[in-house]
Coordinates of C-alpha atoms in Angstrom, one line a residue:
Chain R
M230 CA 25.6 -54.9 4.2
P231 CA 22.3 -55.6 2.8
A232 CA 21.4 -59.2 2.0
L233 CA 19.9 -58.7 -1.4
R234 CA 22.0 -57.6 -4.4
R235 CA 21.1 -54.0 -5.4
S236 CA 19.7 -55.0 -8.6
E237 CA 17.0 -57.2 -6.5
W238 CA 15.6 -54.2 -4.5
Y239 CA 16.8 -51.0 -6.3
D240 CA 13.8 -50.5 -8.9
L241 CA 11.3 -51.1 -6.1
A242 CA 12.9 -48.6 -3.6
R243 CA 13.4 -45.8 -6.3
D244 CA 10.2 -46.2 -8.3
L245 CA 7.9 -44.3 -6.0
N246 CA 5.6 -43.0 -8.9
W247 CA 1.9 -42.4 -8.1
N248 CA -1.0 -41.0 -10.3
L249 CA -2.1 -37.6 -8.7
S250 CA -5.6 -37.3 -7.6
Y251 CA -5.8 -34.2 -5.2
V252 CA -4.1 -31.8 -7.8
T253 CA -3.6 -31.6 -11.6
E254 CA -0.3 -32.5 -13.4
D255 CA 0.0 -29.0 -14.2
E256 CA -0.3 -28.0 -10.7
A257 CA 2.3 -30.5 -9.7
F258 CA 4.4 -30.0 -12.5
P259 CA 4.0 -26.2 -13.9
E260 CA 5.4 -25.8 -17.5
V261 CA 7.7 -23.2 -16.1
M262 CA 9.5 -25.8 -13.9
S263 CA 9.0 -28.9 -15.9
N264 CA 8.3 -28.3 -19.8
N265 CA 6.6 -31.9 -20.7
Y266 CA 6.9 -30.5 -24.6
G267 CA 3.5 -32.4 -25.0
I268 CA 4.5 -35.7 -23.7
T269 CA 1.4 -36.5 -21.5
P270 CA 0.2 -38.4 -19.3
N271 CA 3.1 -37.9 -16.9
E272 CA 3.2 -41.8 -16.9
K273 CA 5.0 -41.9 -20.0
W274 CA 7.9 -40.6 -18.3
W275 CA 7.8 -43.3 -15.6
A276 CA 10.1 -45.4 -18.0
W277 CA 13.0 -43.1 -17.4
D278 CA 15.9 -45.3 -16.3
E279 CA 19.4 -44.4 -15.6
P280 CA 22.2 -46.7 -16.4
Y281 CA 24.5 -46.3 -13.3
K282 CA 22.6 -47.1 -10.4
V283 CA 23.9 -46.2 -6.6
S284 CA 22.1 -46.3 -3.3
Y285 CA 22.1 -43.5 -0.9
R286 CA 24.2 -45.6 1.3
E287 CA 27.0 -46.7 -1.4
Y288 CA 26.8 -42.7 -2.1
V289 CA 27.7 -41.6 1.2
H290 CA 30.4 -44.0 1.6
N291 CA 32.0 -43.4 -2.0
Q292 CA 31.9 -39.7 -1.3
Y293 CA 33.3 -39.6 2.2
G294 CA 36.2 -41.7 0.6
K295 CA 36.8 -39.3 -2.3
D296 CA 36.6 -35.9 0.2
A297 CA 39.1 -37.8 2.4
S298 CA 41.6 -38.5 -0.1
V299 CA 41.3 -35.0 -1.9
Y300 CA 41.2 -33.2 1.4
S301 CA 44.6 -35.0 2.4
V302 CA 46.1 -34.4 -0.5
N303 CA 45.4 -30.4 -0.2
S304 CA 46.5 -30.6 3.5
V305 CA 49.8 -31.8 2.7
I306 CA 50.4 -29.9 -0.2
A307 CA 49.5 -26.8 1.8
R308 CA 52.8 -27.2 3.8
S309 CA 54.8 -27.6 0.7
R310 CA 56.2 -25.0 -1.8
M311 CA 54.3 -26.7 -4.6
F312 CA 52.2 -23.7 -5.5
E313 CA 55.2 -21.2 -5.5
E314 CA 57.0 -23.2 -7.8
L315 CA 54.4 -23.5 -10.4
D316 CA 54.6 -21.8 -13.6
P317 CA 52.9 -18.4 -13.6
G318 CA 51.1 -19.5 -16.9
W319 CA 49.6 -22.4 -14.8
K320 CA 48.6 -20.2 -12.0
S321 CA 46.7 -18.1 -14.2
A322 CA 44.9 -21.1 -15.6
I323 CA 43.7 -22.3 -12.2
V324 CA 42.9 -18.7 -10.9
A325 CA 40.7 -18.4 -14.1
H326 CA 38.9 -21.5 -13.3
Y327 CA 38.5 -21.1 -9.8
G328 CA 36.6 -17.9 -10.8
A329 CA 34.5 -19.1 -13.6
I330 CA 33.7 -22.4 -12.0
A331 CA 33.2 -22.5 -8.3
V332 CA 30.1 -20.6 -7.7
P333 CA 28.4 -21.8 -10.9
E334 CA 29.1 -25.4 -9.5
Y335 CA 27.0 -24.2 -6.2
L336 CA 24.5 -22.7 -8.7
A337 CA 24.0 -26.1 -10.7
G338 CA 22.9 -27.3 -7.2
L339 CA 19.8 -25.3 -7.9
G340 CA 19.3 -26.7 -11.5
E341 CA 19.6 -30.2 -9.8
S342 CA 17.3 -29.2 -6.9
R343 CA 14.5 -28.2 -9.6
M344 CA 15.0 -31.7 -11.1
G345 CA 14.9 -33.5 -7.8
R346 CA 11.4 -31.7 -7.3
F347 CA 10.1 -31.4 -10.9
G348 CA 11.7 -34.3 -12.6
R349 CA 8.9 -36.1 -14.2
A350 CA 9.9 -39.9 -12.8
A351 CA 10.7 -41.0 -9.5
A352 CA 14.0 -42.5 -10.7
W353 CA 14.9 -39.0 -12.2
R354 CA 14.2 -37.2 -9.2
N355 CA 16.1 -39.7 -6.9
M356 CA 19.3 -39.0 -9.4
A357 CA 18.8 -35.4 -8.9
L358 CA 19.2 -35.5 -5.4
F359 CA 22.6 -37.1 -5.6
G360 CA 23.4 -34.6 -8.4
T361 CA 22.3 -31.9 -5.7
L362 CA 24.7 -33.4 -3.2
D363 CA 27.4 -33.4 -6.0
E364 CA 27.0 -29.8 -7.1
T365 CA 26.9 -28.6 -3.5
R366 CA 30.2 -30.6 -2.9
H367 CA 31.9 -29.1 -6.2
G368 CA 31.0 -25.7 -5.2
Q369 CA 32.3 -26.1 -1.7
I370 CA 35.5 -28.0 -2.5
Q371 CA 36.3 -25.5 -5.2
T372 CA 35.8 -22.5 -3.0
Y373 CA 38.0 -24.2 -0.3
F374 CA 40.8 -25.1 -2.1
P375 CA 41.5 -21.6 -3.4
Y376 CA 40.8 -20.4 0.1
T377 CA 43.7 -22.3 1.3
L378 CA 45.9 -20.6 -1.5
L379 CA 45.1 -17.0 -0.3
D380 CA 48.0 -16.4 1.4
K381 CA 50.2 -17.1 -1.5
E382 CA 47.8 -15.5 -4.2
P383 CA 45.1 -12.9 -3.1
R384 CA 43.2 -13.2 -6.3
M385 CA 42.5 -16.5 -5.2
D386 CA 39.3 -14.9 -3.5
W387 CA 37.7 -14.6 -6.9
A388 CA 36.5 -18.1 -6.7
H389 CA 33.9 -16.7 -4.6
K390 CA 34.1 -13.2 -5.6
A391 CA 33.9 -13.3 -9.5
L392 CA 30.2 -14.3 -9.8
H393 CA 29.2 -11.6 -7.7
T394 CA 30.7 -8.8 -9.6
N395 CA 29.8 -7.2 -13.1
E396 CA 33.4 -8.3 -14.6
W397 CA 32.6 -9.2 -18.3
G398 CA 33.9 -12.8 -18.1
A399 CA 31.5 -13.1 -14.9
I400 CA 28.5 -11.8 -16.8
A401 CA 29.5 -14.1 -19.6
A402 CA 29.4 -17.2 -17.3
R403 CA 26.3 -15.9 -15.5
H404 CA 24.3 -15.3 -18.5
L405 CA 25.1 -19.0 -19.8
F406 CA 24.6 -20.7 -16.6
D407 CA 21.3 -18.8 -15.8
D408 CA 20.0 -20.0 -19.5
M409 CA 21.3 -23.4 -18.9
F410 CA 20.2 -24.3 -15.2
T411 CA 19.6 -21.4 -12.9
A412 CA 16.5 -20.2 -14.9
N413 CA 15.9 -23.4 -16.8
D414 CA 12.8 -25.9 -16.4
A415 CA 13.6 -29.6 -15.3
V416 CA 13.4 -31.4 -18.7
S417 CA 15.5 -28.7 -20.5
T418 CA 18.1 -28.7 -17.8
A419 CA 18.5 -32.3 -18.1
I420 CA 19.1 -32.1 -21.9
Q421 CA 21.1 -28.9 -21.8
L422 CA 23.1 -29.1 -18.5
T423 CA 23.8 -32.8 -17.9
F424 CA 23.5 -34.0 -21.6
T425 CA 25.2 -31.2 -23.4
F426 CA 27.3 -29.5 -21.1
E427 CA 28.3 -32.2 -18.8
T428 CA 28.5 -35.0 -20.9
G429 CA 30.0 -33.3 -23.5
F430 CA 32.2 -30.3 -22.5
T431 CA 33.2 -30.6 -18.7
N432 CA 35.3 -33.8 -19.7
L433 CA 37.2 -31.3 -21.3
Q434 CA 37.8 -29.3 -18.7
F435 CA 38.0 -31.7 -16.0
L436 CA 39.8 -34.6 -17.5
G437 CA 41.8 -32.9 -19.8
M438 CA 43.1 -29.9 -17.4
A439 CA 43.4 -32.8 -15.0
A440 CA 46.0 -34.4 -17.2
D441 CA 47.8 -31.2 -17.9
A442 CA 47.8 -30.5 -14.0
M443 CA 49.6 -33.8 -13.2
E444 CA 52.0 -32.9 -16.1
V445 CA 52.8 -29.5 -14.7
G446 CA 52.9 -30.9 -11.3
D447 CA 50.2 -29.3 -9.7
L448 CA 49.2 -32.4 -7.8
D449 CA 46.4 -30.6 -5.6
F450 CA 44.5 -29.2 -8.6
G451 CA 44.8 -32.4 -10.7
A452 CA 43.3 -34.5 -7.6
L453 CA 40.8 -32.1 -7.1
I454 CA 39.1 -31.8 -10.5
S455 CA 39.8 -35.4 -11.4
S456 CA 37.9 -36.4 -8.1
I457 CA 34.9 -33.9 -9.1
Q458 CA 34.6 -35.6 -12.6
T459 CA 34.0 -38.8 -11.0
D460 CA 30.8 -37.6 -9.3
E461 CA 29.5 -36.8 -13.2
S462 CA 28.9 -40.8 -13.7
R463 CA 25.5 -40.1 -11.7
H464 CA 24.1 -36.8 -12.4
A465 CA 25.5 -36.3 -15.8
Q466 CA 23.4 -39.3 -17.0
Q467 CA 20.1 -37.7 -16.5
G468 CA 20.2 -36.3 -19.9
E469 CA 20.5 -39.7 -21.8
P470 CA 17.3 -41.1 -20.4
T471 CA 15.4 -37.8 -20.9
V472 CA 16.8 -37.7 -24.6
R473 CA 15.6 -40.9 -25.0
I474 CA 12.0 -40.3 -23.8
L475 CA 11.5 -37.4 -25.9
V476 CA 12.9 -39.3 -29.0
E477 CA 10.6 -42.2 -28.4
N478 CA 7.6 -39.8 -28.0
G479 CA 8.6 -38.3 -31.4
Y480 CA 9.9 -35.3 -30.1
A481 CA 13.5 -35.7 -31.6
D482 CA 13.5 -32.2 -33.0
V483 CA 12.6 -30.6 -29.6
A484 CA 15.9 -32.7 -28.2
Q485 CA 17.8 -31.5 -31.2
R486 CA 17.0 -27.9 -30.8
L487 CA 17.7 -28.1 -26.9
V488 CA 21.1 -29.8 -27.6
D489 CA 22.0 -27.1 -30.5
H490 CA 21.2 -24.4 -28.7
M491 CA 23.3 -25.2 -25.5
F492 CA 26.3 -26.8 -27.5
W493 CA 27.1 -23.6 -29.0
R494 CA 26.9 -21.4 -26.1
S495 CA 29.1 -24.0 -24.2
W496 CA 31.6 -24.3 -27.0
H497 CA 32.1 -20.5 -26.8
V498 CA 32.6 -20.3 -23.0
F499 CA 34.9 -23.4 -23.1
A500 CA 37.0 -21.6 -25.8
L501 CA 37.5 -18.8 -23.6
L502 CA 38.5 -20.5 -20.5
T503 CA 39.8 -23.8 -21.6
G504 CA 41.3 -22.8 -25.0
L505 CA 43.4 -20.1 -23.5
S506 CA 44.6 -22.3 -20.8
M507 CA 45.5 -25.3 -22.8
D508 CA 47.0 -23.6 -25.8
Y509 CA 49.0 -20.6 -23.9
Y510 CA 48.8 -20.7 -20.3
T511 CA 50.0 -24.3 -19.7
P512 CA 53.8 -24.5 -20.0
L513 CA 55.0 -25.7 -23.3
E514 CA 56.8 -28.7 -22.3
H515 CA 53.9 -29.9 -20.4
R516 CA 51.3 -29.6 -22.9
S517 CA 49.9 -33.2 -23.7
H518 CA 47.4 -32.1 -26.4
S519 CA 46.5 -28.7 -28.2
F520 CA 43.0 -27.6 -27.4
K521 CA 42.0 -28.5 -30.8
E522 CA 43.2 -31.9 -30.5
F523 CA 41.3 -32.1 -27.0
M524 CA 38.3 -31.0 -28.9
Q525 CA 38.7 -33.3 -31.7
E526 CA 39.0 -36.2 -29.4
W527 CA 36.6 -35.6 -26.8
I528 CA 33.9 -33.2 -28.4
V529 CA 33.9 -34.0 -32.2
K530 CA 34.6 -37.8 -32.1
Q531 CA 33.0 -38.8 -28.7
F532 CA 30.2 -36.4 -28.5
L533 CA 29.3 -36.9 -32.0
D534 CA 29.0 -40.4 -31.4
Q535 CA 26.5 -40.0 -28.6
F536 CA 24.3 -37.6 -30.8
R537 CA 23.8 -40.2 -33.1
D538 CA 23.3 -43.1 -30.6
F539 CA 20.3 -41.0 -29.6
G540 CA 19.2 -40.5 -33.1
L541 CA 20.3 -37.0 -33.1
E542 CA 22.3 -35.4 -36.0
P543 CA 25.2 -32.8 -35.7
S544 CA 23.8 -29.4 -35.4
W545 CA 23.1 -27.4 -38.3
Y546 CA 26.4 -25.2 -37.7
W547 CA 28.5 -28.1 -37.2
E548 CA 30.4 -28.1 -40.5
S549 CA 29.8 -24.6 -41.5
H550 CA 30.6 -22.6 -38.2
F551 CA 31.7 -25.0 -35.5
L552 CA 34.5 -26.8 -37.0
P553 CA 36.1 -23.8 -38.8
E554 CA 36.1 -22.0 -35.5
L555 CA 38.3 -24.8 -33.7
D556 CA 41.1 -23.1 -36.0
W557 CA 40.9 -19.4 -34.8
Y558 CA 38.3 -18.4 -32.5
H559 CA 40.3 -19.1 -29.2
H560 CA 43.3 -17.6 -30.6
A561 CA 41.3 -14.5 -31.4
L562 CA 40.1 -14.4 -27.9
H563 CA 43.2 -15.0 -26.5
L564 CA 44.6 -11.9 -28.3
G565 CA 41.8 -10.1 -26.9
V566 CA 41.8 -11.2 -23.3
W567 CA 45.6 -10.4 -23.1
F568 CA 45.1 -7.0 -24.8
W569 CA 42.3 -6.0 -22.4
R570 CA 44.2 -8.0 -19.4
P571 CA 43.3 -5.3 -16.7
T572 CA 39.8 -6.4 -17.3
V573 CA 40.4 -10.2 -16.0
W574 CA 41.3 -11.1 -12.7
W575 CA 44.0 -13.6 -13.5
N576 CA 47.2 -12.6 -15.3
P577 CA 47.0 -13.6 -19.0
D578 CA 50.3 -15.5 -20.2
A579 CA 50.9 -14.3 -23.8
G580 CA 52.6 -17.7 -24.3
V581 CA 54.0 -16.5 -27.5
S582 CA 58.1 -17.1 -27.1
P583 CA 59.9 -18.3 -30.0
A584 CA 59.5 -21.9 -29.1
E585 CA 55.8 -21.6 -28.2
R586 CA 55.1 -19.8 -31.4
E587 CA 56.8 -22.8 -33.3
W588 CA 54.3 -25.3 -31.4
L589 CA 51.4 -22.9 -32.4
E590 CA 52.6 -23.1 -36.1
E591 CA 52.8 -26.8 -35.8
K592 CA 49.4 -27.4 -34.3
Y593 CA 47.5 -24.4 -36.0
P594 CA 49.3 -24.5 -39.3
G595 CA 49.2 -20.9 -40.6
W596 CA 49.1 -19.4 -37.1
N597 CA 52.1 -17.2 -37.6
D598 CA 51.0 -15.5 -40.8
T599 CA 47.2 -14.9 -38.9
F600 CA 47.8 -14.3 -35.4
G601 CA 51.4 -14.4 -35.1
V602 CA 51.7 -11.0 -36.9
Y603 CA 49.6 -9.0 -34.1
W604 CA 52.2 -10.4 -31.7
D605 CA 55.2 -9.0 -33.9
T606 CA 53.7 -5.8 -33.2
I607 CA 52.9 -6.2 -29.7
G608 CA 56.4 -7.4 -29.1
D609 CA 57.8 -4.6 -30.9
N610 CA 56.1 -2.3 -28.8
I611 CA 57.1 -4.0 -25.6
R612 CA 60.6 -4.2 -26.6
R613 CA 60.7 -0.1 -27.5
G614 CA 59.3 0.5 -23.9
E615 CA 55.8 1.4 -25.3
E616 CA 53.6 -0.7 -23.2
T617 CA 51.0 1.6 -23.3
K618 CA 50.4 0.7 -26.8
T619 CA 49.4 -2.7 -26.0
L620 CA 47.0 -1.6 -23.6
P621 CA 43.3 -0.6 -24.3
E622 CA 41.6 2.7 -24.4
T623 CA 38.0 1.8 -25.4
F624 CA 36.1 -1.3 -25.1
P625 CA 35.3 -4.0 -28.0
M626 CA 31.9 -4.8 -29.1
V627 CA 30.1 -7.6 -27.0
C628 CA 28.0 -10.3 -28.2
N629 CA 24.5 -10.0 -26.8
M630 CA 24.1 -13.8 -26.7
C631 CA 27.5 -15.1 -25.5
Q632 CA 28.5 -11.9 -24.1
I633 CA 31.8 -12.5 -25.0
P634 CA 33.6 -9.7 -27.3
V635 CA 33.2 -9.9 -31.0
V636 CA 36.4 -11.1 -32.5
T637 CA 35.0 -11.5 -35.9
P638 CA 37.8 -9.2 -37.8
A639 CA 40.4 -11.6 -36.6
G640 CA 38.5 -14.7 -38.0
F641 CA 38.1 -12.7 -41.2
R642 CA 41.7 -11.8 -41.5
A643 CA 42.4 -15.3 -40.7
G644 CA 40.7 -16.4 -43.8
K645 CA 37.8 -18.2 -41.7
L646 CA 34.8 -15.5 -42.3
E647 CA 33.4 -14.1 -45.2
S648 CA 33.1 -10.6 -43.4
P649 CA 34.6 -8.9 -40.5
E650 CA 31.3 -7.4 -39.6
P651 CA 29.2 -8.7 -36.6
H652 CA 25.7 -10.1 -37.2
I653 CA 22.9 -7.3 -36.4
H654 CA 19.6 -8.1 -35.5
I655 CA 16.7 -5.6 -34.7
H656 CA 13.9 -6.8 -32.3
E657 CA 11.2 -4.8 -31.0
G658 CA 13.0 -1.4 -32.1
R659 CA 16.5 -2.2 -30.2
Q660 CA 19.5 -3.2 -32.0
Y661 CA 21.4 -6.7 -31.2
V662 CA 24.8 -7.5 -32.1
F663 CA 25.9 -11.0 -32.1
C664 CA 29.4 -12.6 -32.9
S665 CA 28.0 -15.4 -34.9
E666 CA 25.3 -16.8 -36.8
P667 CA 24.4 -19.4 -34.2
C668 CA 24.4 -16.7 -31.4
K669 CA 21.8 -14.9 -33.5
W670 CA 19.9 -18.1 -34.1
I671 CA 19.7 -18.8 -30.2
F672 CA 18.3 -15.3 -29.6
Q673 CA 15.8 -15.8 -32.5
L674 CA 14.6 -19.3 -31.0
N675 CA 13.3 -17.4 -27.8
P676 CA 13.6 -13.4 -28.2
S677 CA 11.6 -12.9 -25.0
R678 CA 14.1 -15.0 -22.9
F679 CA 17.0 -12.9 -24.0
A680 CA 15.8 -9.6 -25.3
G681 CA 15.6 -7.7 -21.7
H682 CA 19.6 -8.4 -21.3
T683 CA 22.1 -5.7 -21.8
S684 CA 25.8 -6.2 -22.2
V685 CA 28.5 -4.7 -20.7
V686 CA 28.9 -2.4 -23.8
D687 CA 25.1 -1.6 -23.8
R688 CA 25.4 -0.4 -20.1
F689 CA 28.4 1.6 -20.8
L690 CA 27.0 3.3 -23.7
G691 CA 23.6 3.6 -21.7
G692 CA 25.4 5.7 -18.9
E693 CA 25.1 3.0 -16.3
I694 CA 28.7 2.9 -15.8
Q695 CA 30.2 6.1 -14.4
P696 CA 32.6 7.5 -15.2
P697 CA 32.2 6.4 -18.7
T698 CA 36.0 5.6 -19.0
I699 CA 38.3 2.4 -19.0
P700 CA 39.0 3.3 -14.8
G701 CA 35.3 4.0 -14.1
A702 CA 34.5 0.5 -16.0
L703 CA 37.1 -1.5 -14.3
E704 CA 35.9 -0.3 -11.0
W705 CA 32.4 -0.8 -11.8
M706 CA 33.8 -4.6 -12.8
G707 CA 34.9 -4.9 -9.3
L708 CA 38.7 -4.8 -10.2
S709 CA 41.1 -2.8 -8.0
P710 CA 44.5 -2.1 -9.4
E711 CA 45.9 -4.7 -7.4
E712 CA 43.4 -7.3 -8.9
M713 CA 43.8 -6.3 -12.4
G714 CA 45.6 -8.7 -15.0
Q715 CA 48.8 -8.2 -15.8
D716 CA 51.3 -9.9 -18.3
A717 CA 52.1 -13.4 -16.5
T718 CA 55.7 -13.2 -17.0
N719 CA 56.4 -9.4 -17.1
Y720 CA 56.9 -9.9 -21.0
A721 CA 60.0 -12.1 -20.5
W722 CA 58.2 -13.9 -23.8
A723 CA 59.1 -10.7 -25.8
Y724 CA 62.9 -11.0 -25.0
E725 CA 63.3 -14.8 -25.0
G726 CA 65.8 -15.7 -27.9
L727 CA 67.4 -12.3 -28.0
E728 CA 70.8 -11.5 -26.6
A729 CA 69.4 -8.9 -24.0
P730 CA 66.2 -7.0 -23.2
G731 CA 65.6 -4.2 -25.6
A732 CA 68.2 -5.7 -28.0
A733 CA 65.6 -5.9 -30.9
A734 CA 64.5 -2.1 -30.5
S735 CA 65.1 -0.1 -33.3
Chain E
M292 CA 34.5 -65.3 -35.1
T293 CA 36.5 -68.1 -36.1
V294 CA 40.4 -68.7 -34.8
A295 CA 41.5 -68.9 -38.3
S296 CA 40.5 -65.3 -38.7
L297 CA 42.8 -64.0 -35.8
A298 CA 46.2 -62.7 -36.1
W299 CA 48.0 -63.7 -33.0
H300 CA 50.4 -61.1 -31.2
E301 CA 53.3 -62.0 -28.9
A302 CA 52.5 -59.7 -25.9
F303 CA 54.8 -60.4 -23.1
A304 CA 56.6 -63.5 -21.0
I305 CA 54.0 -64.9 -18.4
D306 CA 56.6 -64.4 -15.9
E307 CA 56.3 -60.6 -16.6
L308 CA 52.6 -60.4 -15.1
W309 CA 52.2 -61.6 -11.7
E310 CA 48.5 -62.8 -10.6
G311 CA 46.3 -60.0 -9.5
D312 CA 48.5 -57.8 -11.6
F313 CA 47.5 -56.3 -15.2
L314 CA 49.4 -54.5 -18.2
D315 CA 48.1 -51.9 -20.5
L316 CA 49.5 -52.5 -24.1
E317 CA 48.9 -51.4 -27.6
I318 CA 48.3 -54.3 -29.8
D319 CA 48.1 -53.8 -33.5
G320 CA 47.2 -50.1 -32.8
E321 CA 44.6 -51.0 -30.0
P322 CA 44.7 -50.3 -26.6
V323 CA 44.4 -53.5 -24.9
L324 CA 44.3 -54.3 -21.0
V325 CA 45.7 -57.9 -20.0
V326 CA 44.8 -59.1 -16.7
H327 CA 46.4 -62.0 -15.0
L328 CA 43.5 -63.2 -12.4
I329 CA 44.1 -64.7 -9.1
G330 CA 43.7 -68.6 -9.9
G331 CA 45.8 -67.9 -13.3
A332 CA 43.5 -67.2 -16.0
I333 CA 44.7 -64.4 -18.4
K334 CA 41.9 -62.0 -20.1
A335 CA 42.4 -59.3 -22.4
Y336 CA 40.0 -56.6 -23.1
Q337 CA 39.7 -53.4 -24.8
G338 CA 42.0 -50.8 -23.1
V339 CA 39.4 -48.0 -23.0
C340 CA 36.2 -47.5 -21.2
P341 CA 33.1 -48.2 -23.3
H342 CA 31.4 -44.9 -21.4
Q343 CA 33.8 -42.3 -22.5
E344 CA 37.1 -44.0 -23.7
V345 CA 39.1 -43.2 -20.2
M346 CA 42.0 -45.2 -20.2
L347 CA 40.9 -48.4 -18.0
A348 CA 44.3 -49.0 -16.6
D349 CA 44.1 -45.4 -14.7
G350 CA 41.2 -46.9 -13.0
D351 CA 40.9 -48.7 -9.5
W352 CA 41.8 -52.3 -9.4
D353 CA 40.8 -54.9 -7.1
E354 CA 42.6 -58.2 -7.4
D355 CA 40.8 -60.0 -4.9
T356 CA 37.4 -59.4 -6.2
G357 CA 38.8 -59.0 -10.0
V358 CA 36.5 -55.7 -9.9
L359 CA 38.1 -52.6 -12.0
V360 CA 36.5 -49.3 -11.4
C361 CA 37.1 -46.7 -14.2
G362 CA 38.9 -43.6 -13.1
G363 CA 36.9 -41.2 -15.2
H364 CA 33.4 -41.9 -13.9
R365 CA 33.6 -45.0 -11.8
W366 CA 31.9 -47.4 -14.1
E367 CA 32.7 -51.0 -12.5
F368 CA 33.6 -54.2 -14.5
D369 CA 34.1 -57.8 -13.5
M370 CA 37.5 -58.5 -15.2
S371 CA 36.9 -62.6 -15.3
S372 CA 34.1 -61.9 -17.8
G373 CA 34.5 -58.3 -18.9
V374 CA 30.7 -57.8 -18.0
G375 CA 29.7 -54.5 -16.6
I376 CA 28.5 -54.5 -12.9
N377 CA 27.4 -50.9 -12.9
P378 CA 25.8 -50.1 -15.3
A379 CA 24.7 -53.3 -16.0
G380 CA 24.2 -54.4 -19.6
C381 CA 27.3 -53.2 -21.1
A382 CA 30.4 -55.3 -21.6
L383 CA 34.0 -54.7 -22.6
Y384 CA 35.2 -56.3 -25.9
E385 CA 37.4 -59.4 -25.1
Y386 CA 40.1 -60.4 -27.2
P387 CA 41.3 -64.0 -27.1
T388 CA 44.5 -65.1 -25.5
K389 CA 46.8 -68.1 -25.3
V390 CA 50.1 -69.1 -23.6
D391 CA 52.4 -70.9 -25.8
D392 CA 55.9 -71.8 -24.2
G393 CA 55.5 -69.2 -21.4
V394 CA 54.5 -66.3 -23.8
V395 CA 51.2 -64.6 -23.7
F396 CA 49.7 -63.9 -27.2
V397 CA 46.6 -61.8 -27.7
G398 CA 44.4 -62.7 -30.8
V399 CA 43.1 -59.5 -32.7
P400 CA 40.6 -60.5 -35.5
E401 CA 41.6 -59.5 -39.1
D402 CA 38.5 -58.0 -40.1
G403 CA 40.0 -54.4 -40.4
E404 CA 37.4 -53.0 -37.4
R405 CA 38.5 -51.3 -34.1
H406 CA 37.7 -53.9 -31.5
Y407 CA 35.8 -52.2 -28.7
N408 CA 32.2 -51.9 -27.4
R409 CA 30.5 -48.6 -26.7
C410 CA 27.8 -48.0 -24.6
P411 CA 27.5 -44.5 -23.5
G412 CA 24.1 -44.4 -22.4
S413 CA 23.0 -47.9 -22.3

């Protein structure tokens, strides 16, 4: 081991900053790769300092230990019947997770690499190197674990496949992550990926879901994602010193705008992924908290504290749009995902048996009157044997920012929106549809960044998807009949509490 | 902070916590981690990490070095002083303790505040 303590040599070894003489700053750090937002000369960035320090030797030692531990758990559990005995809803949650997360983790390695080259201080580039290695690990391990489950659940191959398809959820994930890091400059990536997304939201998916996994008995998934989250200590902290430098140089408004933009986008994807998993797919007896409670603890309280630590304020939409959506948005998405279940690669769990509805009503007072009534009708149709009435014949509108179906009518009916209509915006002769005011605002911040993209529905109506039918679109999305989602419990929820299947049929 | 402003809460009999071990408790509504260090000292700290409020009792504890590593994000604390090792410059809130007739007491200031330090980006 080194004779010196880390603090005695770390800064000297890390801070390999120098003034450029052979090239200009702009040549070394082009704006498209590293937007300095007007903070020049580059020496002003050299004050960048991360709180949590690690040497390469320590990094390798720690990571070796983590991998040895997690892969051992996987190896032992692979020989058990643990997966077969998991609740079907929980299996859906992890099939959805792997598809939405594994390849984006690998892509995040690109964003980290960009910061590793174009970060504006040596300390930052050093930390981004560890971030690159972390994200490579996360991409690999979250592809490998589902791979070991392929013989038990063939759709685990969507861990690798999903982001390579045009499945609508995959398009939503790609659109978000391209905006956040694959096609973002180093400074904005530090604030939008590491500060906003990782510091704020991934705790929810990785610590919250890890707690649920351990409750459910899914030791494999619980060990995996809690191990992943321990890596965040290093690379998630890249955002904080970057925010600090912007604020100290009088650019708090830039940091605020970058946070506000990505917070909203992150919220919508997490509502889709984590909201459904926590409140509908996780078995009732193992739910530690509701999604809203997790959001209130991890996001509303903790992340808001962090905003304020850096002199930032809650986003302009916090009270008017974000907090109200905690009560209804993911319930509306769940209804839509379940109804359009053939369009997803996992089996949506309705999660509305009598006991589950009681829990939903307790956690979200008024749920029975707002969302329960839809499920009353769906349940009636199932019990009458009219399954076709619970399946789609066309597609919903899709938001041109978050790429998630527009669910404003459900929000309106729940009394949370003033109008059921989407937000329309005309830009250079083209009409864009948005699910919310903040999604429209993000588009208007930088129209040229988003204007060229076409949503699934734009492509459907534009004739790119042939034949222009539901089966044609499903094939275009890469979904074979065997891969299309079905009700996770084969409609058992519709008969719970009744004497026998069909007993309630009228 | 004066001793007079503390409310002493009976925590446990000292026989219940061996040297080198710790207990996580809720005292006066606050999560508290009580450590019995090798050598006999009893220390009480905030029970959640000052980084992102993950329960410290879920972390990795080395009784020989007295270092606790938070299970959330690997922040390290010297539990003989509560001082952060990595990151440096961050310390756990420490509650006063006393042992009276074989019973450990933890002192909670009667100031109506929640007693913990936060240092998310320090």
